[in-house]
Coordinates of C-alpha atoms in Angstrom, one line a residue:
M14 CA -45.0 -244.1 -124.3
K15 CA -43.6 -240.4 -124.7
L16 CA -40.6 -240.5 -126.7
T17 CA -38.2 -239.2 -123.6
Q18 CA -38.8 -242.2 -121.5
L19 CA -38.6 -245.0 -124.5
L20 CA -35.2 -243.5 -125.0
R21 CA -34.2 -242.8 -121.1
E22 CA -31.3 -246.5 -121.2
L23 CA -30.3 -245.4 -124.5
E24 CA -27.1 -243.6 -125.6
Y25 CA -27.2 -241.7 -128.9
I26 CA -27.0 -238.3 -130.5
G27 CA -29.7 -235.8 -131.2
N28 CA -33.0 -233.5 -130.1
P29 CA -36.1 -235.0 -131.8
A30 CA -39.3 -233.8 -130.9
E31 CA -41.1 -234.8 -127.9
A32 CA -43.7 -237.7 -129.1
E33 CA -46.4 -239.9 -128.4
V34 CA -45.0 -243.7 -129.2
E35 CA -47.5 -246.3 -130.0
F36 CA -44.8 -248.6 -132.2
I37 CA -41.6 -249.7 -132.6
T38 CA -40.3 -251.8 -135.8
D39 CA -37.2 -252.0 -138.5
N40 CA -39.2 -253.2 -140.8
S41 CA -40.3 -250.4 -143.4
R42 CA -43.5 -252.2 -144.2
N43 CA -44.7 -251.5 -140.9
I44 CA -44.2 -248.0 -140.8
C45 CA -46.9 -246.5 -139.3
K46 CA -48.0 -242.6 -137.5
N47 CA -47.2 -242.3 -134.1
C48 CA -44.1 -244.8 -134.9
V49 CA -40.1 -245.6 -134.3
F50 CA -38.4 -246.5 -137.4
I51 CA -35.2 -248.9 -136.2
C52 CA -32.8 -248.4 -139.6
I53 CA -30.9 -251.4 -139.7
E54 CA -28.8 -252.0 -142.8
G55 CA -28.7 -256.2 -143.9
K56 CA -27.3 -258.2 -146.2
R57 CA -29.6 -257.5 -149.2
F58 CA -31.6 -254.1 -147.6
D59 CA -30.3 -251.3 -146.0
G60 CA -33.1 -249.3 -143.7
H61 CA -31.3 -246.2 -143.7
T62 CA -32.6 -245.6 -147.7
K63 CA -36.3 -245.8 -145.8
A64 CA -35.6 -243.2 -143.0
E65 CA -36.8 -239.9 -144.6
E66 CA -39.9 -241.4 -146.0
A67 CA -40.8 -242.8 -142.8
L68 CA -40.9 -239.2 -141.1
E69 CA -42.8 -238.0 -144.0
N70 CA -45.1 -241.4 -142.9
G71 CA -45.7 -240.0 -139.8
A72 CA -43.1 -242.0 -137.8
A73 CA -41.8 -240.5 -134.7
A74 CA -38.1 -241.0 -135.2
V75 CA -36.0 -242.8 -136.6
V76 CA -32.7 -244.7 -135.0
V77 CA -29.8 -244.5 -137.3
Q78 CA -26.3 -245.8 -137.4
K79 CA -25.2 -243.4 -140.0
D80 CA -26.1 -239.6 -139.5
M81 CA -28.6 -239.0 -142.2
G82 CA -29.6 -235.1 -141.5
L83 CA -33.1 -235.9 -140.8
P84 CA -35.0 -233.9 -138.6
N85 CA -36.2 -236.3 -135.2
Q86 CA -33.1 -239.1 -135.5
I87 CA -31.8 -240.4 -133.3
L88 CA -28.4 -241.3 -134.0
V89 CA -26.5 -244.4 -132.5
K90 CA -23.4 -246.7 -132.7
N91 CA -25.5 -249.5 -133.2
T92 CA -29.0 -250.3 -134.4
R93 CA -29.4 -253.5 -133.7
A94 CA -28.3 -253.1 -130.0
A95 CA -30.6 -250.2 -130.1
Y96 CA -34.0 -251.8 -131.1
A97 CA -33.7 -254.4 -128.0
V98 CA -32.7 -251.1 -125.9
L99 CA -36.2 -250.2 -127.2
C100 CA -38.5 -252.5 -127.2
A101 CA -37.3 -253.5 -123.5
E102 CA -38.1 -250.1 -122.1
F103 CA -41.5 -250.4 -124.4
F104 CA -42.4 -253.2 -122.9
G105 CA -41.5 -252.4 -119.5
H106 CA -38.8 -254.1 -119.2
P107 CA -40.3 -258.1 -118.9
E108 CA -36.9 -258.8 -119.0
R109 CA -35.4 -258.5 -115.9
K110 CA -39.0 -259.6 -113.5
L111 CA -37.9 -263.2 -115.1
K112 CA -35.4 -265.8 -114.9
I113 CA -34.1 -266.4 -117.9
I114 CA -32.2 -269.4 -119.3
G115 CA -30.7 -269.9 -122.5
V116 CA -29.5 -272.6 -124.1
T117 CA -27.0 -272.4 -127.6
G118 CA -25.3 -275.3 -129.8
T119 CA -25.9 -276.6 -133.1
N120 CA -28.2 -279.9 -132.4
G121 CA -29.8 -280.4 -129.0
K122 CA -31.0 -276.9 -128.2
T123 CA -34.8 -277.3 -129.1
T124 CA -34.9 -280.6 -126.3
S125 CA -32.9 -279.2 -124.0
C126 CA -35.2 -276.5 -123.6
F127 CA -38.2 -279.0 -123.6
I128 CA -36.7 -280.6 -121.0
L129 CA -36.5 -278.1 -119.0
K130 CA -39.7 -276.7 -119.6
S131 CA -41.0 -280.2 -118.0
V132 CA -38.9 -280.1 -115.2
L133 CA -39.8 -276.4 -113.1
D134 CA -43.5 -276.8 -114.1
S135 CA -43.8 -280.0 -112.9
L136 CA -41.8 -278.9 -110.2
G137 CA -44.3 -275.6 -109.8
H138 CA -42.0 -273.0 -111.6
K139 CA -44.5 -271.6 -113.9
S140 CA -42.3 -271.1 -117.2
G141 CA -42.6 -270.1 -120.6
L142 CA -40.9 -271.5 -123.6
L143 CA -39.6 -269.7 -127.0
G144 CA -37.9 -272.2 -129.3
T145 CA -38.1 -273.5 -133.2
V146 CA -41.2 -275.7 -132.3
K147 CA -43.8 -273.2 -130.6
N148 CA -43.6 -269.8 -127.9
I149 CA -45.8 -271.3 -125.0
V150 CA -46.7 -268.8 -122.7
G151 CA -48.4 -270.0 -119.3
D152 CA -51.6 -272.1 -121.2
K153 CA -50.8 -270.2 -124.6
E154 CA -49.1 -271.0 -127.5
Y155 CA -47.5 -269.5 -130.3
P156 CA -46.3 -270.8 -133.6
A157 CA -42.8 -270.0 -133.9
S158 CA -41.4 -268.3 -137.4
L159 CA -37.6 -267.9 -135.9
T160 CA -35.9 -270.1 -133.4
T161 CA -35.1 -266.6 -131.4
P162 CA -37.4 -264.3 -131.9
D163 CA -37.0 -260.7 -133.4
C164 CA -36.9 -258.3 -130.6
Y165 CA -40.5 -256.6 -130.7
E166 CA -41.8 -260.7 -131.2
L167 CA -39.2 -260.9 -128.3
F168 CA -39.8 -259.0 -125.5
S169 CA -43.6 -259.0 -126.3
L170 CA -43.7 -262.8 -125.5
Y171 CA -42.0 -261.6 -122.1
A172 CA -44.5 -259.2 -121.7
Q173 CA -47.1 -261.6 -121.8
M174 CA -45.4 -264.2 -119.1
V175 CA -44.4 -262.0 -116.7
E176 CA -48.4 -260.9 -117.3
A177 CA -48.8 -264.9 -116.9
E178 CA -46.8 -265.1 -113.7
C179 CA -44.5 -267.2 -114.7
E180 CA -41.0 -267.3 -112.7
Y181 CA -38.6 -268.6 -115.3
C182 CA -38.5 -268.8 -119.5
V183 CA -36.5 -271.7 -121.5
M184 CA -35.4 -270.3 -124.5
E185 CA -33.3 -271.4 -127.2
V186 CA -30.7 -268.5 -128.4
S187 CA -29.7 -268.9 -132.1
S188 CA -26.5 -268.0 -133.1
Q189 CA -27.9 -265.1 -135.5
A190 CA -29.6 -263.4 -133.3
L191 CA -27.1 -263.4 -131.0
D192 CA -25.0 -261.5 -133.5
Q193 CA -28.4 -259.0 -134.5
C194 CA -28.2 -257.9 -131.1
R195 CA -31.9 -259.5 -130.8
V196 CA -31.1 -260.7 -126.8
H197 CA -28.3 -257.0 -126.1
G198 CA -28.9 -256.6 -122.6
V199 CA -30.6 -259.8 -121.7
H200 CA -29.2 -261.0 -118.9
F201 CA -28.5 -265.1 -118.2
A202 CA -29.6 -266.7 -115.2
A203 CA -28.0 -269.6 -116.6
A204 CA -27.0 -270.3 -120.5
I205 CA -25.9 -274.2 -121.4
F206 CA -24.1 -275.0 -124.1
T207 CA -24.9 -278.0 -126.1
N208 CA -22.3 -278.5 -129.1
L209 CA -21.3 -277.2 -132.2
T210 CA -21.0 -278.6 -135.6
Q211 CA -20.8 -276.7 -139.1
D212 CA -23.9 -275.3 -140.0
H213 CA -24.7 -271.6 -140.9
L214 CA -21.9 -271.2 -142.5
D215 CA -24.3 -269.5 -145.4
Y216 CA -24.8 -266.7 -142.7
H217 CA -21.1 -266.2 -140.5
G218 CA -18.7 -266.7 -143.4
T219 CA -16.7 -269.2 -141.5
F220 CA -17.0 -271.1 -138.4
E221 CA -14.7 -268.6 -136.6
N222 CA -17.8 -266.7 -137.1
Y223 CA -19.9 -269.0 -136.3
Q224 CA -18.0 -270.4 -132.9
A225 CA -17.9 -266.0 -131.9
A226 CA -21.7 -265.2 -132.0
K227 CA -22.5 -268.5 -129.6
H228 CA -19.7 -267.5 -127.0
L229 CA -21.6 -263.9 -126.8
L230 CA -24.8 -265.7 -125.1
F231 CA -22.4 -266.9 -122.2
E232 CA -20.6 -263.5 -121.8
N233 CA -24.0 -262.1 -120.4
S234 CA -24.4 -264.8 -118.1
D235 CA -24.0 -265.9 -114.3
I236 CA -23.7 -269.4 -114.8
A237 CA -22.7 -271.6 -118.5
V238 CA -23.6 -275.3 -118.1
I239 CA -20.7 -276.4 -120.8
N240 CA -20.0 -279.6 -122.4
V241 CA -16.9 -280.5 -122.3
D242 CA -16.9 -283.8 -124.8
D243 CA -17.2 -280.4 -127.6
D244 CA -14.2 -279.1 -129.5
A245 CA -15.1 -275.7 -128.8
A246 CA -15.6 -276.1 -124.8
E247 CA -12.3 -274.7 -124.1
Y248 CA -13.5 -271.7 -126.4
M249 CA -16.7 -271.1 -124.4
L250 CA -15.0 -271.2 -121.1
S251 CA -12.7 -268.4 -121.8
G252 CA -13.2 -265.0 -121.5
T253 CA -16.1 -264.2 -119.4
D254 CA -17.1 -263.7 -115.9
C255 CA -19.5 -266.2 -115.6
R256 CA -19.6 -269.2 -113.2
N257 CA -18.5 -272.4 -115.3
V258 CA -19.9 -275.8 -115.0
T259 CA -18.7 -278.4 -116.8
F260 CA -20.3 -282.0 -117.4
S261 CA -19.2 -284.8 -120.1
V262 CA -19.9 -289.0 -120.7
E263 CA -16.0 -289.7 -121.9
K264 CA -14.3 -287.5 -119.5
D265 CA -14.0 -287.3 -115.4
N266 CA -12.5 -284.4 -115.0
C267 CA -14.9 -282.1 -115.1
D268 CA -18.1 -281.4 -112.6
Y269 CA -20.9 -283.9 -113.9
S270 CA -20.1 -286.9 -115.4
A271 CA -22.1 -290.2 -117.3
K272 CA -21.8 -293.1 -116.1
N273 CA -22.6 -296.5 -117.3
V274 CA -24.5 -295.3 -120.1
R275 CA -27.1 -298.0 -121.9
N276 CA -29.2 -297.2 -124.4
T277 CA -32.5 -298.7 -125.8
E278 CA -35.4 -298.9 -127.9
Q279 CA -37.3 -297.0 -124.5
G280 CA -34.9 -294.6 -124.1
V281 CA -31.1 -294.0 -122.4
K282 CA -30.0 -295.1 -118.6
Y283 CA -26.8 -293.7 -117.0
E284 CA -25.5 -292.5 -113.7
L285 CA -25.2 -288.7 -113.5
V286 CA -21.2 -288.3 -110.7
R287 CA -21.4 -285.6 -108.9
T288 CA -18.2 -284.9 -106.5
G289 CA -19.8 -287.0 -103.5
D290 CA -22.9 -288.2 -105.4
I291 CA -24.2 -290.3 -108.3
G292 CA -27.4 -290.7 -108.9
R293 CA -29.7 -292.7 -111.2
V294 CA -30.8 -291.0 -114.5
K295 CA -34.0 -292.8 -116.8
F296 CA -35.3 -290.7 -119.9
A297 CA -37.2 -291.9 -122.0
V298 CA -35.4 -291.0 -125.5
P299 CA -32.6 -293.4 -127.1
G300 CA -29.5 -292.0 -128.7
K301 CA -26.5 -291.2 -127.0
F302 CA -27.4 -286.8 -127.8
S303 CA -30.3 -287.6 -125.4
V304 CA -27.9 -288.2 -122.4
Y305 CA -25.7 -284.8 -123.4
N306 CA -30.0 -283.0 -123.6
S307 CA -30.8 -284.8 -120.8
M308 CA -27.2 -284.0 -118.8
G309 CA -26.9 -280.3 -119.8
A310 CA -30.5 -280.2 -118.7
A311 CA -30.1 -281.3 -115.4
V312 CA -26.7 -279.4 -114.7
C313 CA -28.2 -276.3 -115.5
L314 CA -30.9 -277.0 -113.3
I315 CA -28.9 -278.7 -110.3
E316 CA -26.6 -275.3 -110.4
L317 CA -29.4 -272.7 -110.3
G318 CA -29.9 -274.2 -106.6
F319 CA -32.5 -277.3 -107.2
D320 CA -32.6 -280.6 -105.2
F321 CA -30.0 -283.0 -107.1
R322 CA -32.1 -285.9 -106.5
T323 CA -35.4 -284.1 -107.4
I324 CA -34.3 -283.1 -110.8
L325 CA -33.5 -287.0 -111.7
E326 CA -36.8 -288.1 -110.8
K327 CA -38.4 -285.8 -112.5
L328 CA -36.5 -286.5 -115.9
A329 CA -37.4 -290.0 -116.0
E330 CA -41.3 -288.2 -116.4
C331 CA -40.1 -285.8 -119.5
T332 CA -42.0 -286.8 -122.5
G333 CA -40.1 -286.9 -126.2
V334 CA -40.1 -283.5 -127.9
P335 CA -41.9 -282.9 -131.5
G336 CA -40.2 -283.7 -134.8
R337 CA -37.5 -285.4 -132.4
M338 CA -37.3 -289.4 -132.9
E339 CA -41.0 -288.7 -133.5
V340 CA -43.1 -292.2 -133.8
V341 CA -45.5 -292.4 -136.6
P342 CA -48.6 -294.0 -135.7
T343 CA -48.7 -297.1 -138.2
D344 CA -50.2 -300.4 -138.6
K345 CA -47.3 -302.0 -139.8
P346 CA -44.2 -304.3 -138.8
Y347 CA -41.8 -301.3 -139.3
T348 CA -41.0 -298.5 -137.8
V349 CA -41.4 -294.8 -138.8
L350 CA -39.6 -292.2 -137.2
I351 CA -39.2 -288.0 -137.9
D352 CA -37.0 -286.2 -136.7
Y353 CA -35.6 -282.6 -137.7
A354 CA -31.6 -283.9 -137.9
H355 CA -30.4 -281.1 -140.5
T356 CA -26.3 -280.6 -140.1
P357 CA -24.2 -283.6 -140.8
D358 CA -23.5 -284.0 -136.9
G359 CA -27.5 -284.2 -136.2
L360 CA -27.6 -286.9 -139.2
E361 CA -25.0 -288.7 -138.5
N362 CA -26.6 -288.9 -133.9
V363 CA -29.8 -290.4 -135.7
I364 CA -28.4 -292.7 -138.0
T365 CA -26.3 -293.7 -135.2
C366 CA -28.8 -294.2 -132.2
V367 CA -30.9 -295.9 -135.2
R368 CA -29.0 -298.2 -136.0
E369 CA -28.3 -299.2 -132.3
I370 CA -31.8 -300.8 -131.5
A371 CA -32.7 -301.5 -134.9
Q372 CA -34.2 -305.3 -135.2
G373 CA -34.5 -304.4 -139.6
R374 CA -32.6 -302.9 -142.0
V375 CA -31.7 -298.2 -141.5
I376 CA -33.6 -296.9 -144.5
T377 CA -33.1 -293.2 -144.9
L378 CA -34.8 -290.2 -146.2
F379 CA -33.3 -286.3 -146.3
G380 CA -33.0 -283.7 -148.3
C381 CA -30.9 -280.3 -147.9
G382 CA -32.7 -277.1 -147.5
G383 CA -32.0 -274.2 -150.4
D384 CA -30.3 -271.1 -150.1
R385 CA -28.3 -272.3 -146.9
D386 CA -24.4 -273.6 -146.5
R387 CA -23.9 -275.5 -149.4
T388 CA -20.9 -276.9 -148.3
K389 CA -22.6 -279.9 -146.0
R390 CA -24.4 -281.2 -148.7
P391 CA -21.9 -283.4 -149.5
L392 CA -20.7 -284.4 -145.9
M393 CA -24.9 -285.4 -145.2
G394 CA -24.4 -287.8 -148.3
R395 CA -21.1 -289.7 -146.6
I396 CA -23.0 -290.1 -143.9
A397 CA -26.0 -291.2 -145.1
S398 CA -25.0 -293.4 -147.7
K399 CA -22.6 -294.9 -144.9
L400 CA -24.8 -295.9 -142.0
S401 CA -27.4 -296.4 -143.6
D402 CA -28.5 -299.6 -145.4
I403 CA -30.5 -297.8 -147.9
T404 CA -30.7 -293.9 -148.2
I405 CA -33.3 -291.8 -150.1
V406 CA -31.8 -288.3 -151.3
T407 CA -34.8 -286.1 -151.8
S408 CA -35.9 -281.9 -151.6
D409 CA -36.5 -280.5 -147.5
N410 CA -36.7 -277.2 -148.6
P411 CA -35.1 -276.3 -151.6
R412 CA -36.5 -272.6 -151.5
S413 CA -35.7 -270.4 -154.6
E414 CA -33.1 -272.9 -155.4
D415 CA -33.2 -276.1 -158.0
P416 CA -34.2 -279.2 -156.4
E417 CA -32.8 -281.5 -158.5
E418 CA -29.2 -279.1 -158.0
I419 CA -29.2 -279.6 -154.5
I420 CA -29.2 -283.3 -154.8
K421 CA -26.1 -283.3 -157.1
D422 CA -24.0 -281.6 -154.3
I423 CA -25.3 -284.5 -151.7
L424 CA -24.8 -287.1 -154.6
E425 CA -20.8 -285.7 -155.2
G426 CA -20.4 -287.0 -151.0
I427 CA -22.0 -290.1 -151.6
G428 CA -19.1 -292.4 -154.0
K429 CA -18.9 -295.9 -154.0
H430 CA -20.8 -297.2 -149.8
S431 CA -22.5 -300.0 -149.8
G432 CA -26.0 -298.7 -149.1
K433 CA -28.4 -298.6 -151.8
V434 CA -28.8 -295.1 -153.3
I435 CA -32.1 -293.8 -154.3
V436 CA -33.0 -290.5 -155.8
E437 CA -36.9 -289.3 -156.1
S438 CA -36.8 -285.2 -155.5
D439 CA -41.0 -284.7 -155.2
R440 CA -40.7 -285.6 -151.1
R441 CA -44.2 -287.2 -151.1
N442 CA -42.8 -290.0 -153.9
A443 CA -39.3 -290.5 -152.1
I444 CA -41.2 -291.3 -148.8
R445 CA -44.0 -293.9 -150.9
K446 CA -41.1 -295.2 -151.5
A447 CA -39.5 -295.6 -148.2
L448 CA -42.8 -296.6 -147.1
S449 CA -43.1 -299.4 -150.3
T450 CA -39.6 -300.7 -149.5
A451 CA -39.3 -301.6 -145.7
Q452 CA -39.6 -305.1 -144.3
A453 CA -40.4 -306.3 -140.7
G454 CA -38.4 -304.5 -138.5
D455 CA -36.6 -301.7 -140.7
I456 CA -37.0 -298.4 -138.9
I457 CA -37.6 -295.1 -141.8
I458 CA -35.5 -292.6 -140.5
L459 CA -37.6 -289.1 -142.2
A460 CA -34.5 -286.8 -141.4
G461 CA -34.5 -282.7 -142.6
K462 CA -38.2 -281.1 -141.5
G463 CA -38.7 -282.8 -138.0
Q464 CA -41.5 -280.6 -136.4
E465 CA -42.6 -278.5 -139.6
T466 CA -45.5 -278.6 -141.6
Y467 CA -45.0 -277.3 -144.1
Q468 CA -42.6 -277.4 -147.2
I469 CA -40.5 -274.1 -149.1
L470 CA -40.1 -273.6 -153.1
A471 CA -39.6 -272.0 -155.0
S472 CA -43.4 -271.3 -155.6
G473 CA -44.0 -270.0 -151.6
K474 CA -44.8 -272.1 -149.2
I475 CA -47.3 -275.1 -149.6
D476 CA -48.9 -277.8 -146.5
F477 CA -46.6 -280.5 -145.9
D478 CA -46.8 -282.4 -142.9
E479 CA -45.2 -285.9 -143.0
R480 CA -47.5 -287.3 -140.3
K481 CA -50.4 -286.7 -142.7
V482 CA -48.3 -287.8 -146.0
V483 CA -47.4 -291.1 -144.3
A484 CA -51.2 -291.5 -143.0
E485 CA -52.6 -290.7 -146.7
I486 CA -50.3 -293.0 -148.7
L487 CA -50.8 -296.3 -146.3
S488 CA -54.2 -295.8 -146.1
G489 CA -54.0 -295.4 -150.5
K490 CA -55.5 -291.8 -149.7
A491 CA -52.3 -290.1 -151.5
E492 CA -52.6 -288.6 -155.0
G493 CA -49.5 -291.5 -157.4

């Protein structure tokens, strides 16, 4: 692609020489001949320091947000936003050929997206999916490194969806992605707000900043589907030009409400009510949060024009999501569940749900991620120990932090609750203790890892699939 064409929709200052552009990147390690290098100023590294070197190594141009005085520099107000604009042009604006549905919130994004995709596909509307568990394009699946991909990967995936003749793209939209302009210029046919609880304060600094980042999604959407039971709902409903649609489990003064909610081991049942209409819903994942996730997805599709009763019928056909209340097959008289719960609210939701259906004790195993928000650690310790019969505190992804120090932060919140607390920093050994402690009727919750098949230590990433770990321990093959 010619540079002049690439810059067609970008506002900039500069007069770069015409060139053939073969690649776009914001990663200085990927600079190559005939690329355009986007200089992004991050918290730890400023890409502007590599601008001159990029040109020396054959880059066609560099995009900057501060005047570097270089030949072939393209000066813009915001290089993050410019990156999205250029990637969209480079791939032929595939985002304009898709109906894109975005889901944001602290918890529930992944499940909501899987529900949306499942229903759309069953109705004959081919869709792609972008999210935490994996990216799906037609019949192909790709591992996901980020909840919302980097700009180049994002628009590449959009383009592949168009080529695969997808009509819809369903995607999780993280607060970091919104703050970093990864979806800048992308128009959403509809967007869902699930909830907002403490998370990612290591990145955003304050809850107010976190909330403001989430709000950005609704500033470029046609329809906003908002859970009004959440404290942040009023904020999400304000300051946009989109059509607001509200849903609730607790309130009547909304567009859609859930009545007669029943929670069983097989899932949830409830009536979805709107003005002049009522329908029965069955969804095969237990827990109050499943009511919210299924409601949000159903309301979104109904508001996009799909038939009310047909959508509710299709909800009953949806299956579970990997790493979300996932049952690990065993031949034991107890149950082992894997769940991604890694926030205070997420952990509380999962344990509360399991408490309602457990015939025996609830054994919760969890840790907290290293190099992440430390303030949520004691909160999660307090929740787990208060709601569980036995709490096993262990490692999650400690990254560069000492696992023992992370555990100390967790233990600060536990205090003197009635539940028994076991500390074991080695996650494999912790799982072994959970399995050896369990009795008939108990439910073990392995929280935090979910769909992840690895653990991130100070030494790097190692293989760690909890499904395999459980199987190895129970078969006697695991080292111990």
